Amino acid sequence: MIEFSEVTKRYPGGHEALANVSLTIAQGELVFLTGHSGAGKSTLLKLMAAIERPTSGQIIVNGQSLGRMKRAALPYFRRNIGLIFQDHKLLYDRSVFDNVLLPLHIQGLTGPDAAKRARAALDKVGLLGRERARPITLSGGEQQRLCIARAIVSRPALMLADEPTANLDDAYAREIMDTFLAFHQVGVTLVISTHDQNLIRRYGGRTLTLANGHLTEGAAESPAGRDAALLTP
Amino acid sequence: MRVWITHHLHSLKIALGRLRASSAASLMSVLVIGVALSLPASLYVLLANAQRAAGNVSVQPEITAFLKLDVDDMAAEQMAQALAKRPDAGAVTFVHRDKGMDKLRKAGLGDVMAGLSSNPLPHAITLAPTGADPERIDRLAAELRQHENVEQVSLDANWSRRLAAILAFGRELVWLLAVSLGIALAAIIGNTIRLQIYAQREEIEVSRLIGATDRFIRRPFLYFGLLQGLVGGLAAWGMVSLLIALLDGSVARVALAYGTRFSLAGLAAQETLILLGLACVLGFTGAYLSVTRTLRHFN
C-alpha cells in the first residue's frame, strides 16, 4: 500500500524533517506512528498524502509514484485517501451535514444518493442526530468524529490520521480509537500518528518510531525488514 | 456527462448563494457595473437616434441641378438620360416638378403650398456620384452650372460630409468609452472576486486537501463573475431605458416645434442581447483572470 525508499525531506531554510526513511506498509495494516514533537510524524503523513513532496527518494502509495505525479493528477489521488487532521479543518460556515457532503460534491455526487452516503457516514461516527447543527456547537470529540465522517464518506482504502486524539480527554480518545478500529476491521489501511504511549499499548498494532527525522523502529512489517530496522541506530 | 452537469449546477447554486449572502456589497458592484455600461450604451442609443433623425438625408454626396422654368418635360427627361450615360454621374434621378410638389406636401409643408395658385417648382435632376473624390464632384457640378438648361446647382456634399464626420466621431467615442470602461469593469469584477476568494480561503484549502480539482474550485467564482456581469448588464439596460423615457417627452416637444414627429427609440432586442452578452463576457473575464492569479498565490 505504502512504500518509502530512502526518502529525505528538507524544508526551505535547510531544516531536515526526514532523513533517509525507508518503510513498507501493507494493505489492511493498522500502524501507529510515534515519536517526540518535531520528530517528523506530520511530515511523514504529509508525504503519504502528497501534501508535501520529498526532496529525494521514492514514495509509492496505492501503486502510484508520488514523486513524478503531475499536479493535475493530485486531486484524484487524494480522493482515495481519508485525511484526519489534529485541528479538524472543518468548515464552520455550513452545517455538519454539508461538511460531510463536501467530498461527495467534489466528486460530482449530489442529490439523494449523496445524502444517503453522508447520513451513513455520520451514523458510523454517532453524529446522525446532529446533522443540522453547526460544527462550532460540537465538542472537541464530536468535531474530531465529524472530521472522520468526512474522511470516510468517500470510502477510502487508506486513512491517515495526524494526532487525532491529541486534544481529547481519555474517554473521547477511546471513542475515536474504537471508531478507527471498526474501519480497520473492514480492511481499511490506517496510519495514525500519536505520542500517547498508553493508546498504543492498549490497541497494539505495529509501531513506527521516529526520532529527529530518522526511523528508529518498525521500518518493515516482514521479519527481515524488522531486523534491518533494528540494525540501524 | 451527468457528473459534468451536476458540477455546473452545483457551482451555479454556490455562486447564487454567495451573491445572496453578500447582497449589499454585490448590489454596490452591480450598480457600478450598470453605470459604467450605461454610459457607452446611452451614447450609442442617442447616436443611433441622431442618425435616424438625419436618416432621410443620404450621407452620400448629392448634386441637384434645378432646371430653368421654361424647360419642358421632354427636354428635361432627355437631359437626364444623357447625364445617366456619363460614367461619373452615378445614379441619376429625374424629379418632375409635380413630384417635387408632392414631396414637399408629404414633408409637412402642405400648409405653405396651399396658398399658391400654381406650382413654383422647377424640374430637377439629382446625381449621386459614386466616387468619393470631392474634386471630381466639384468638376461635375461646375460643368452642370454651364449647361444652358440649368438655373441653379446645389451641392450638398459639404454639410453631409460634416454630418458623416460628426457621426463617425460619435461612433469612435462610443468604442473608446466602451473599451476603456470595459477594462475598468473587468478590473472591478476581478477585485470583487479576489475578495471573495480570500473570504473562502479556508474552504479552498480544505477542498484541495480532500481532492478538489482547480477547476472545481474555480467554477463557482466564474459563475459569480458571470452573474454579476449579467445583473450589471440588466441594470445598465434599465438605466438606458430610463434615460430614453425621460428624454422622449422633451425630444418630442422639440420635434413638434419643428412641425414633425420624432420619438426616441431605445435598445432593440438584438442590441439588448449584445449588451447583456458583453456584460457577461466582461464578468467572466474579470473573474477568470482574478481566480487564476489569486489561486496561484495559494499553495
Short mmCIF file of C-alpha atoms in Angstrom, two decimals:
data_model
loop_
_atom_site.label_atom_id
_atom_site.label_comp_id
_atom_site.label_asym_id
_atom_site.label_seq_id
_atom_site.Cartn_x
_atom_site.Cartn_y
_atom_site.Cartn_z
CA MET A 1 0.00 0.00 0.00
CA ILE A 2 2.71 2.45 1.04
CA GLU A 3 6.37 2.20 0.20
CA PHE A 4 9.09 4.71 1.08
CA SER A 5 12.60 4.15 -0.20
CA GLU A 6 15.38 6.38 1.13
CA VAL A 7 13.09 9.37 1.46
CA THR A 8 14.56 12.65 2.65
CA LYS A 9 12.56 15.80 3.18
CA ARG A 10 14.36 19.08 3.63
CA TYR A 11 12.27 22.22 4.05
CA PRO A 12 13.34 25.53 2.54
CA GLY A 13 15.76 27.01 5.03
CA GLY A 14 17.63 23.78 5.45
CA HIS A 15 15.67 22.03 8.21
CA GLU A 16 15.81 18.30 7.55
CA ALA A 17 12.48 16.87 8.73
CA LEU A 18 13.07 13.33 7.47
CA ALA A 19 16.36 11.66 6.68
CA ASN A 20 16.71 8.58 4.54
CA VAL A 21 13.49 6.90 5.60
CA SER A 22 12.55 3.54 4.10
CA LEU A 23 9.38 1.71 5.10
CA THR A 24 6.63 -0.53 3.80
CA ILE A 25 3.02 -0.65 4.95
CA ALA A 26 0.86 -3.47 3.62
CA GLN A 27 -2.79 -3.24 2.72
CA GLY A 28 -5.12 -3.60 5.71
CA GLU A 29 -2.47 -2.80 8.32
CA LEU A 30 -3.00 -0.67 11.40
CA VAL A 31 0.15 1.33 12.00
CA PHE A 32 0.93 3.79 14.80
CA LEU A 33 3.42 6.50 14.09
CA THR A 34 5.13 7.80 17.19
CA GLY A 35 7.98 9.94 18.34
CA HIS A 36 8.62 13.22 20.13
CA SER A 37 7.25 16.53 18.80
CA GLY A 38 9.18 17.60 15.75
CA ALA A 39 10.41 14.07 15.06
CA GLY A 40 8.83 14.19 11.59
CA LYS A 41 5.47 12.44 12.14
CA SER A 42 3.43 15.13 10.43
CA THR A 43 5.91 15.39 7.59
CA LEU A 44 5.73 11.65 7.03
CA LEU A 45 1.93 11.77 6.82
CA LYS A 46 2.03 14.82 4.56
CA LEU A 47 4.38 12.97 2.22
CA MET A 48 1.98 9.98 2.16
CA ALA A 49 -0.90 12.27 1.20
CA ALA A 50 1.27 14.14 -1.34
CA ILE A 51 0.70 17.39 0.53
CA GLU A 52 4.49 17.71 0.58
CA ARG A 53 6.95 16.36 -1.97
CA PRO A 54 10.12 14.51 -0.99
CA THR A 55 13.46 16.22 -1.52
CA SER A 56 14.88 12.87 -2.57
CA GLY A 57 13.86 9.23 -2.57
CA GLN A 58 10.81 7.47 -3.86
CA ILE A 59 7.30 7.16 -2.43
CA ILE A 60 4.69 4.76 -3.81
CA VAL A 61 1.14 4.94 -2.47
CA ASN A 62 -1.72 2.92 -3.94
CA GLY A 63 0.64 1.84 -6.72
CA GLN A 64 1.28 5.44 -7.73
CA SER A 65 4.69 7.07 -7.58
CA LEU A 66 4.18 10.41 -5.85
CA GLY A 67 7.48 12.00 -6.86
CA ARG A 68 6.55 12.01 -10.51
CA MET A 69 2.87 12.70 -10.07
CA LYS A 70 1.58 15.65 -12.07
CA ARG A 71 -0.21 18.46 -10.27
CA ALA A 72 -3.39 17.75 -12.22
CA ALA A 73 -3.43 14.11 -11.02
CA LEU A 74 -3.13 15.04 -7.33
CA PRO A 75 -6.84 15.67 -6.62
CA TYR A 76 -7.79 12.25 -7.99
CA PHE A 77 -5.10 10.61 -5.88
CA ARG A 78 -6.32 12.38 -2.73
CA ARG A 79 -9.88 11.17 -3.23
CA ASN A 80 -8.72 7.66 -2.34
CA ILE A 81 -7.26 8.80 0.96
CA GLY A 82 -9.18 9.73 4.07
CA LEU A 83 -7.34 12.54 5.85
CA ILE A 84 -7.94 13.30 9.52
CA PHE A 85 -6.37 16.40 10.97
CA GLN A 86 -5.48 17.32 14.51
CA ASP A 87 -7.22 20.69 14.04
CA HIS A 88 -10.16 19.01 12.22
CA LYS A 89 -10.16 21.57 9.36
CA LEU A 90 -13.94 21.74 9.39
CA LEU A 91 -15.87 24.46 7.59
CA TYR A 92 -17.75 26.50 10.16
CA ASP A 93 -19.94 28.36 7.70
CA ARG A 94 -22.12 25.29 7.00
CA SER A 95 -23.91 22.50 8.81
CA VAL A 96 -22.43 19.21 10.00
CA PHE A 97 -24.27 17.51 7.15
CA ASP A 98 -22.87 19.87 4.50
CA ASN A 99 -19.35 19.31 5.80
CA VAL A 100 -19.72 15.60 5.12
CA LEU A 101 -21.29 16.27 1.71
CA LEU A 102 -18.31 18.31 0.52
CA PRO A 103 -16.08 15.37 -0.58
CA LEU A 104 -19.03 13.90 -2.47
CA HIS A 105 -19.75 17.20 -4.20
CA ILE A 106 -16.11 17.40 -5.17
CA GLN A 107 -16.51 14.02 -6.86
CA GLY A 108 -19.67 15.18 -8.61
CA LEU A 109 -22.12 13.28 -6.44
CA THR A 110 -25.21 15.20 -5.33
CA GLY A 111 -28.85 14.51 -4.66
CA PRO A 112 -30.43 11.69 -2.64
CA ASP A 113 -27.53 9.26 -3.22
CA ALA A 114 -25.05 11.68 -1.74
CA ALA A 115 -27.37 12.49 1.16
CA LYS A 116 -27.74 8.79 1.92
CA ARG A 117 -24.00 8.25 1.99
CA ALA A 118 -23.42 11.32 4.13
CA ARG A 119 -26.00 10.10 6.63
CA ALA A 120 -24.42 6.64 6.70
CA ALA A 121 -21.02 8.20 7.45
CA LEU A 122 -22.49 10.36 10.23
CA ASP A 123 -24.22 7.30 11.64
CA LYS A 124 -20.94 5.41 11.82
CA VAL A 125 -19.37 8.11 13.99
CA GLY A 126 -22.53 8.58 16.08
CA LEU A 127 -23.39 12.09 14.87
CA LEU A 128 -26.58 11.33 12.97
CA GLY A 129 -28.68 13.33 15.44
CA ARG A 130 -26.54 16.45 14.96
CA GLU A 131 -26.61 16.76 11.18
CA ARG A 132 -28.31 20.19 11.17
CA ALA A 133 -26.01 21.59 13.85
CA ARG A 134 -23.13 23.94 13.17
CA PRO A 135 -19.70 22.40 13.78
CA ILE A 136 -18.82 25.20 16.22
CA THR A 137 -21.51 23.93 18.60
CA LEU A 138 -19.92 20.45 18.76
CA SER A 139 -17.50 19.35 21.47
CA GLY A 140 -13.86 18.65 20.59
CA GLY A 141 -14.50 14.92 20.40
CA GLU A 142 -17.57 15.42 18.23
CA GLN A 143 -15.64 17.71 15.91
CA GLN A 144 -12.98 15.04 15.53
CA ARG A 145 -15.67 12.48 14.77
CA LEU A 146 -17.14 14.83 12.17
CA CYS A 147 -13.70 15.07 10.59
CA ILE A 148 -13.63 11.26 10.49
CA ALA A 149 -17.09 11.12 8.93
CA ARG A 150 -15.90 13.49 6.21
CA ALA A 151 -12.84 11.32 5.62
CA ILE A 152 -14.79 8.06 5.31
CA VAL A 153 -17.73 9.28 3.25
CA SER A 154 -15.86 8.66 0.01
CA ARG A 155 -14.94 5.15 1.25
CA PRO A 156 -11.16 5.41 1.05
CA ALA A 157 -8.93 2.33 1.26
CA LEU A 158 -6.32 4.30 3.17
CA MET A 159 -6.80 6.61 6.12
CA LEU A 160 -4.12 8.90 7.50
CA ALA A 161 -4.74 10.49 10.89
CA ASP A 162 -2.45 13.17 12.32
CA GLU A 163 -2.68 13.22 16.13
CA PRO A 164 -6.44 12.56 16.11
CA THR A 165 -6.67 12.28 19.90
CA ALA A 166 -4.13 14.94 20.90
CA ASN A 167 -6.62 17.45 22.31
CA LEU A 168 -9.11 14.97 23.73
CA ASP A 169 -9.55 13.52 27.18
CA ASP A 170 -9.23 9.80 27.70
CA ALA A 171 -12.89 8.85 27.21
CA TYR A 172 -13.15 10.78 23.95
CA ALA A 173 -9.83 9.42 22.75
CA ARG A 174 -11.04 5.89 23.37
CA GLU A 175 -14.23 6.60 21.42
CA ILE A 176 -12.24 7.85 18.48
CA MET A 177 -9.90 4.88 18.58
CA ASP A 178 -12.83 2.46 18.68
CA THR A 179 -14.20 4.11 15.56
CA PHE A 180 -10.83 3.70 13.85
CA LEU A 181 -10.64 0.09 14.92
CA ALA A 182 -14.01 -0.61 13.32
CA PHE A 183 -12.66 0.67 10.00
CA HIS A 184 -9.51 -1.39 10.40
CA GLN A 185 -11.65 -4.47 10.86
CA VAL A 186 -13.35 -3.95 7.48
CA GLY A 187 -10.00 -3.80 5.71
CA VAL A 188 -9.08 -0.11 5.67
CA THR A 189 -5.36 0.61 5.95
CA LEU A 190 -4.78 3.01 8.83
CA VAL A 191 -1.79 5.13 9.72
CA ILE A 192 -2.27 7.05 12.97
CA SER A 193 0.31 9.39 14.43
CA THR A 194 0.26 9.85 18.19
CA HIS A 195 2.60 10.50 21.06
CA ASP A 196 0.27 8.78 23.51
CA GLN A 197 2.08 5.56 24.50
CA ASN A 198 -0.89 4.34 26.57
CA LEU A 199 -3.06 4.37 23.49
CA ILE A 200 -0.56 2.29 21.54
CA ARG A 201 -0.20 -0.20 24.37
CA ARG A 202 -3.94 -0.57 24.64
CA TYR A 203 -4.60 -1.11 20.96
CA GLY A 204 -1.44 -2.91 19.94
CA GLY A 205 -0.70 -2.83 16.26
CA ARG A 206 2.56 -2.08 14.57
CA THR A 207 4.51 0.96 15.69
CA LEU A 208 6.86 3.14 13.68
CA THR A 209 9.06 5.32 15.82
CA LEU A 210 10.69 8.47 14.56
CA ALA A 211 13.46 10.39 16.26
CA ASN A 212 14.92 13.55 14.74
CA GLY A 213 13.75 12.60 11.29
CA HIS A 214 15.19 9.09 11.44
CA LEU A 215 13.07 5.97 11.56
CA THR A 216 14.33 4.06 14.58
CA GLU A 217 11.81 1.27 14.87
CA GLY A 218 9.36 -0.75 12.78
CA ALA A 219 10.50 0.10 9.25
CA ALA A 220 9.09 -3.02 7.58
CA GLU A 221 6.47 -5.47 8.61
CA SER A 222 8.29 -8.52 7.28
CA PRO A 223 10.68 -10.15 9.81
CA ALA A 224 13.64 -9.43 7.51
CA GLY A 225 12.66 -5.80 7.40
CA ARG A 226 12.27 -5.66 11.14
CA ASP A 227 15.79 -6.99 11.60
CA ALA A 228 17.13 -4.42 9.24
CA ALA A 229 15.36 -1.71 11.16
CA LEU A 230 16.86 -2.90 14.39
CA LEU A 231 20.34 -2.75 12.90
CA THR A 232 20.06 0.91 12.03
CA PRO A 233 20.73 3.10 15.03
CA MET B 1 -21.77 13.99 -18.77
CA ARG B 2 -24.11 13.74 -15.79
CA VAL B 3 -21.27 14.48 -13.41
CA TRP B 4 -20.38 17.49 -15.54
CA ILE B 5 -23.92 18.87 -15.40
CA THR B 6 -24.09 18.16 -11.66
CA HIS B 7 -20.84 20.05 -11.14
CA HIS B 8 -22.08 23.06 -13.07
CA LEU B 9 -25.47 23.17 -11.37
CA HIS B 10 -23.76 22.86 -8.02
CA SER B 11 -21.34 25.69 -8.82
CA LEU B 12 -24.20 27.88 -10.02
CA LYS B 13 -26.04 27.21 -6.78
CA ILE B 14 -22.97 28.15 -4.73
CA ALA B 15 -22.48 31.32 -6.79
CA LEU B 16 -26.12 32.34 -6.34
CA GLY B 17 -25.83 31.67 -2.63
CA ARG B 18 -22.73 33.85 -2.35
CA LEU B 19 -24.41 36.60 -4.34
CA ARG B 20 -27.30 36.49 -1.90
CA ALA B 21 -25.06 36.27 1.14
CA SER B 22 -23.10 39.39 0.17
CA SER B 23 -26.11 41.23 -1.21
CA ALA B 24 -25.11 44.72 -0.03
CA ALA B 25 -21.60 44.52 -1.48
CA SER B 26 -22.92 42.79 -4.59
CA LEU B 27 -25.54 45.48 -5.07
CA MET B 28 -22.86 48.16 -4.98
CA SER B 29 -20.70 46.47 -7.58
CA VAL B 30 -23.74 45.73 -9.73
CA LEU B 31 -24.59 49.45 -9.63
CA VAL B 32 -21.05 50.38 -10.59
CA ILE B 33 -21.15 47.91 -13.46
CA GLY B 34 -24.56 49.22 -14.53
CA VAL B 35 -23.47 52.87 -14.58
CA ALA B 36 -20.23 52.07 -16.37
CA LEU B 37 -22.03 50.04 -19.03
CA SER B 38 -24.89 52.50 -19.42
CA LEU B 39 -22.53 55.35 -20.42
CA PRO B 40 -21.42 53.93 -23.77
CA ALA B 41 -24.80 52.26 -24.25
CA SER B 42 -26.67 55.57 -23.80
CA LEU B 43 -24.29 57.37 -26.12
CA TYR B 44 -24.81 54.61 -28.65
CA VAL B 45 -28.57 54.87 -28.41
CA LEU B 46 -28.55 58.67 -28.73
CA LEU B 47 -26.22 58.41 -31.70
CA ALA B 48 -28.47 55.86 -33.37
CA ASN B 49 -31.39 58.23 -32.85
CA ALA B 50 -29.44 61.16 -34.28
CA GLN B 51 -28.60 59.05 -37.30
CA ARG B 52 -32.25 58.13 -37.65
CA ALA B 53 -33.26 61.78 -37.35
CA ALA B 54 -30.88 62.62 -40.15
CA GLY B 55 -31.85 59.39 -41.85
CA ASN B 56 -33.73 60.85 -44.80
CA VAL B 57 -30.66 62.77 -45.81
CA SER B 58 -28.24 60.48 -47.53
CA VAL B 59 -24.70 60.80 -46.37
CA GLN B 60 -23.53 60.18 -49.91
CA PRO B 61 -22.81 63.46 -51.70
CA GLU B 62 -25.62 64.53 -53.98
CA ILE B 63 -25.76 67.11 -56.76
CA THR B 64 -29.11 68.60 -57.61
CA ALA B 65 -29.50 70.59 -60.80
CA PHE B 66 -32.62 72.79 -60.85
CA LEU B 67 -33.62 73.45 -64.43
CA LYS B 68 -34.93 76.69 -65.82
CA LEU B 69 -38.69 77.07 -65.54
CA ASP B 70 -39.17 77.22 -69.31
CA VAL B 71 -37.56 73.83 -69.94
CA ASP B 72 -40.34 71.40 -70.89
CA ASP B 73 -40.81 67.80 -69.75
CA MET B 74 -39.30 66.27 -72.92
CA ALA B 75 -36.11 68.31 -72.87
CA ALA B 76 -35.62 67.72 -69.19
CA GLU B 77 -36.03 63.99 -69.49
CA GLN B 78 -33.67 63.86 -72.46
CA MET B 79 -31.08 65.73 -70.45
CA ALA B 80 -31.44 63.30 -67.59
CA GLN B 81 -30.98 60.37 -69.94
CA ALA B 82 -27.87 61.93 -71.43
CA LEU B 83 -26.42 62.51 -67.97
CA ALA B 84 -27.15 58.93 -66.96
CA LYS B 85 -24.80 57.74 -69.69
CA ARG B 86 -21.84 59.53 -68.11
CA PRO B 87 -19.68 57.24 -66.02
CA ASP B 88 -19.01 59.83 -63.30
CA ALA B 89 -22.64 60.83 -62.74
CA GLY B 90 -23.64 57.79 -60.70
CA ALA B 91 -27.34 57.25 -60.12
CA VAL B 92 -29.33 59.89 -61.98
CA THR B 93 -32.90 60.66 -60.93
CA PHE B 94 -35.21 62.94 -62.77
CA VAL B 95 -37.65 64.66 -60.44
CA HIS B 96 -40.67 66.07 -62.27
CA ARG B 97 -41.90 69.39 -60.87
CA ASP B 98 -45.23 67.82 -59.86
CA LYS B 99 -43.44 65.07 -57.98
CA GLY B 100 -41.33 67.66 -56.23
CA MET B 101 -44.52 69.32 -55.09
CA ASP B 102 -45.85 66.02 -53.75
CA LYS B 103 -42.65 65.52 -51.80
CA LEU B 104 -42.96 68.88 -50.12
CA ARG B 105 -46.53 68.17 -49.21
CA LYS B 106 -45.57 64.87 -47.68
CA ALA B 107 -42.78 66.54 -45.72
CA GLY B 108 -45.46 68.51 -43.88
CA LEU B 109 -45.17 71.77 -45.77
CA GLY B 110 -48.61 71.38 -47.35
CA ASP B 111 -49.96 74.41 -45.48
CA VAL B 112 -47.41 76.68 -47.10
CA MET B 113 -48.13 75.21 -50.53
CA ALA B 114 -51.89 75.58 -50.25
CA GLY B 115 -51.75 79.32 -50.74
CA LEU B 116 -50.01 79.06 -54.11
CA SER B 117 -52.03 79.13 -57.31
CA SER B 118 -49.52 77.31 -59.49
CA ASN B 119 -46.54 75.05 -58.95
CA PRO B 120 -43.50 77.28 -58.46
CA LEU B 121 -41.06 74.40 -58.59
CA PRO B 122 -38.75 73.68 -61.50
CA HIS B 123 -37.84 70.24 -62.81
CA ALA B 124 -34.83 68.83 -61.05
CA ILE B 125 -32.21 66.20 -61.78
CA THR B 126 -30.29 64.64 -58.91
CA LEU B 127 -27.00 62.90 -59.34
CA ALA B 128 -25.38 60.66 -56.80
CA PRO B 129 -21.75 60.38 -57.90
CA THR B 130 -20.27 57.11 -56.82
CA GLY B 131 -16.68 58.14 -56.22
CA ALA B 132 -15.95 59.91 -53.00
CA ASP B 133 -13.39 62.13 -54.73
CA PRO B 134 -14.57 65.67 -53.88
CA GLU B 135 -12.62 67.25 -56.77
CA ARG B 136 -14.44 65.19 -59.36
CA ILE B 137 -17.77 66.07 -57.78
CA ASP B 138 -16.89 69.76 -57.86
CA ARG B 139 -15.92 69.45 -61.55
CA LEU B 140 -19.22 67.75 -62.36
CA ALA B 141 -21.15 70.48 -60.56
CA ALA B 142 -19.26 73.22 -62.41
CA GLU B 143 -19.98 71.50 -65.71
CA LEU B 144 -23.69 71.36 -64.88
CA ARG B 145 -23.71 75.05 -63.99
CA GLN B 146 -22.53 75.80 -67.54
CA HIS B 147 -25.41 73.86 -69.08
CA GLU B 148 -27.96 76.03 -70.91
CA ASN B 149 -31.00 74.37 -69.26
CA VAL B 150 -29.70 74.72 -65.73
CA GLU B 151 -30.78 77.59 -63.49
CA GLN B 152 -29.03 76.57 -60.29
CA VAL B 153 -26.87 73.72 -58.97
CA SER B 154 -26.86 72.73 -55.35
CA LEU B 155 -24.08 70.62 -53.99
CA ASP B 156 -24.94 69.16 -50.60
CA ALA B 157 -21.64 67.33 -50.27
CA ASN B 158 -20.21 69.70 -47.69
CA TRP B 159 -22.77 69.50 -44.95
CA SER B 160 -23.39 65.79 -45.48
CA ARG B 161 -19.66 65.27 -45.20
CA ARG B 162 -19.68 67.20 -41.93
CA LEU B 163 -22.59 65.17 -40.61
CA ALA B 164 -20.88 61.96 -41.58
CA ALA B 165 -17.70 63.09 -39.83
CA ILE B 166 -19.59 64.00 -36.65
CA LEU B 167 -21.41 60.69 -36.60
CA ALA B 168 -18.17 58.81 -37.22
CA PHE B 169 -16.59 60.73 -34.34
CA GLY B 170 -19.54 59.78 -32.14
CA ARG B 171 -19.17 56.13 -33.05
CA GLU B 172 -15.47 56.23 -32.28
CA LEU B 173 -16.25 57.85 -28.95
CA VAL B 174 -18.69 55.03 -28.18
CA TRP B 175 -15.99 52.47 -28.90
CA LEU B 176 -13.33 54.26 -26.90
CA LEU B 177 -15.68 54.61 -23.95
CA ALA B 178 -16.82 51.02 -24.25
CA VAL B 179 -13.27 49.64 -24.36
CA SER B 180 -11.89 51.76 -21.51
CA LEU B 181 -14.92 51.20 -19.29
CA GLY B 182 -14.89 47.51 -20.22
CA ILE B 183 -11.33 47.18 -18.94
CA ALA B 184 -12.32 49.05 -15.78
CA LEU B 185 -15.29 46.72 -15.35
CA ALA B 186 -13.21 43.58 -15.71
CA ALA B 187 -10.89 45.02 -13.06
CA ILE B 188 -13.79 45.86 -10.71
CA ILE B 189 -15.29 42.39 -11.06
CA GLY B 190 -11.86 40.82 -10.70
CA ASN B 191 -11.36 42.69 -7.45
CA THR B 192 -14.72 41.58 -6.03
CA ILE B 193 -13.81 38.01 -6.90
CA ARG B 194 -10.40 38.36 -5.25
CA LEU B 195 -12.06 39.45 -2.01
CA GLN B 196 -14.45 36.51 -2.35
CA ILE B 197 -11.54 34.12 -2.75
CA TYR B 198 -9.86 35.44 0.39
CA ALA B 199 -13.15 35.08 2.24
CA GLN B 200 -13.38 31.45 1.08
CA ARG B 201 -9.71 30.72 1.69
CA GLU B 202 -10.35 28.06 4.31
CA GLU B 203 -12.86 26.26 2.14
CA ILE B 204 -10.45 26.28 -0.78
CA GLU B 205 -7.63 24.84 1.30
CA VAL B 206 -9.79 22.09 2.80
CA SER B 207 -11.32 21.27 -0.59
CA ARG B 208 -7.87 20.88 -2.08
CA LEU B 209 -6.85 18.52 0.72
CA ILE B 210 -9.81 16.27 0.08
CA GLY B 211 -9.36 16.05 -3.66
CA ALA B 212 -10.91 19.08 -5.30
CA THR B 213 -9.51 19.95 -8.71
CA ASP B 214 -8.58 23.55 -9.52
CA ARG B 215 -11.48 23.59 -11.94
CA PHE B 216 -13.91 22.62 -9.18
CA ILE B 217 -12.62 25.45 -7.01
CA ARG B 218 -12.59 27.96 -9.84
CA ARG B 219 -16.04 27.24 -11.25
CA PRO B 220 -18.26 28.94 -8.59
CA PHE B 221 -16.14 32.09 -8.84
CA LEU B 222 -16.52 32.16 -12.62
CA TYR B 223 -20.26 31.81 -12.26
CA PHE B 224 -20.20 34.56 -9.67
CA GLY B 225 -18.44 36.90 -12.10
CA LEU B 226 -20.77 35.92 -14.92
CA LEU B 227 -23.86 36.53 -12.80
CA GLN B 228 -22.54 39.84 -11.55
CA GLY B 229 -21.88 40.90 -15.14
CA LEU B 230 -25.35 39.79 -16.20
CA VAL B 231 -27.12 41.63 -13.39
CA GLY B 232 -24.93 44.68 -14.07
CA GLY B 233 -25.91 44.47 -17.74
CA LEU B 234 -29.58 44.35 -16.78
CA ALA B 235 -29.03 47.40 -14.57
CA ALA B 236 -27.39 49.21 -17.50
CA TRP B 237 -30.32 48.28 -19.72
CA GLY B 238 -32.71 49.68 -17.13
CA MET B 239 -30.71 52.92 -16.90
CA VAL B 240 -30.67 53.38 -20.69
CA SER B 241 -34.41 52.69 -20.87
CA LEU B 242 -35.00 55.20 -18.08
CA LEU B 243 -32.88 57.79 -19.89
CA ILE B 244 -34.85 57.29 -23.11
CA ALA B 245 -38.15 57.51 -21.25
CA LEU B 246 -37.07 60.72 -19.52
CA LEU B 247 -35.77 62.40 -22.69
CA ASP B 248 -38.50 61.24 -25.04
CA GLY B 249 -41.03 63.85 -23.91
CA SER B 250 -38.73 66.83 -24.41
CA VAL B 251 -37.41 65.49 -27.73
CA ALA B 252 -40.98 65.07 -28.96
CA ARG B 253 -41.72 68.68 -27.94
CA VAL B 254 -38.68 69.93 -29.86
CA ALA B 255 -39.74 67.90 -32.90
CA LEU B 256 -43.27 69.25 -32.64
CA ALA B 257 -41.95 72.79 -32.62
CA TYR B 258 -40.36 71.99 -35.99
CA GLY B 259 -43.64 70.58 -37.24
CA THR B 260 -42.58 66.91 -37.30
CA ARG B 261 -42.96 63.92 -35.08
CA PHE B 262 -39.97 62.15 -33.62
CA SER B 263 -39.83 59.60 -30.88
CA LEU B 264 -36.61 58.29 -29.33
CA ALA B 265 -36.01 54.59 -29.87
CA GLY B 266 -34.49 52.53 -27.06
CA LEU B 267 -32.24 49.50 -27.40
CA ALA B 268 -33.57 46.96 -29.86
CA ALA B 269 -33.86 43.32 -28.77
CA GLN B 270 -30.69 42.38 -30.60
CA GLU B 271 -28.76 45.32 -29.12
CA THR B 272 -30.01 44.42 -25.65
CA LEU B 273 -28.75 40.88 -26.13
CA ILE B 274 -25.37 42.20 -27.24
CA LEU B 275 -25.21 44.47 -24.18
CA LEU B 276 -26.06 41.61 -21.81
CA GLY B 277 -23.69 39.26 -23.62
CA LEU B 278 -20.85 41.76 -23.37
CA ALA B 279 -21.58 42.28 -19.68
CA CYS B 280 -21.41 38.51 -19.12
CA VAL B 281 -18.17 38.20 -21.07
CA LEU B 282 -16.62 41.04 -19.06
CA GLY B 283 -17.76 39.49 -15.78
CA PHE B 284 -16.41 36.10 -16.76
CA THR B 285 -13.09 37.51 -17.99
CA GLY B 286 -12.56 39.56 -14.84
CA ALA B 287 -13.37 36.56 -12.68
CA TYR B 288 -11.16 34.21 -14.70
CA LEU B 289 -8.09 36.46 -14.58
CA SER B 290 -8.58 37.12 -10.88
CA VAL B 291 -9.18 33.49 -9.89
CA THR B 292 -6.26 32.18 -11.90
CA ARG B 293 -3.92 34.79 -10.45
CA THR B 294 -5.12 34.55 -6.86
CA LEU B 295 -5.24 30.75 -6.70
CA ARG B 296 -1.63 30.63 -7.84
CA HIS B 297 -0.72 32.52 -4.67
CA PHE B 298 -2.30 29.81 -2.54
CA ASN B 299 -0.16 26.72 -2.50
#
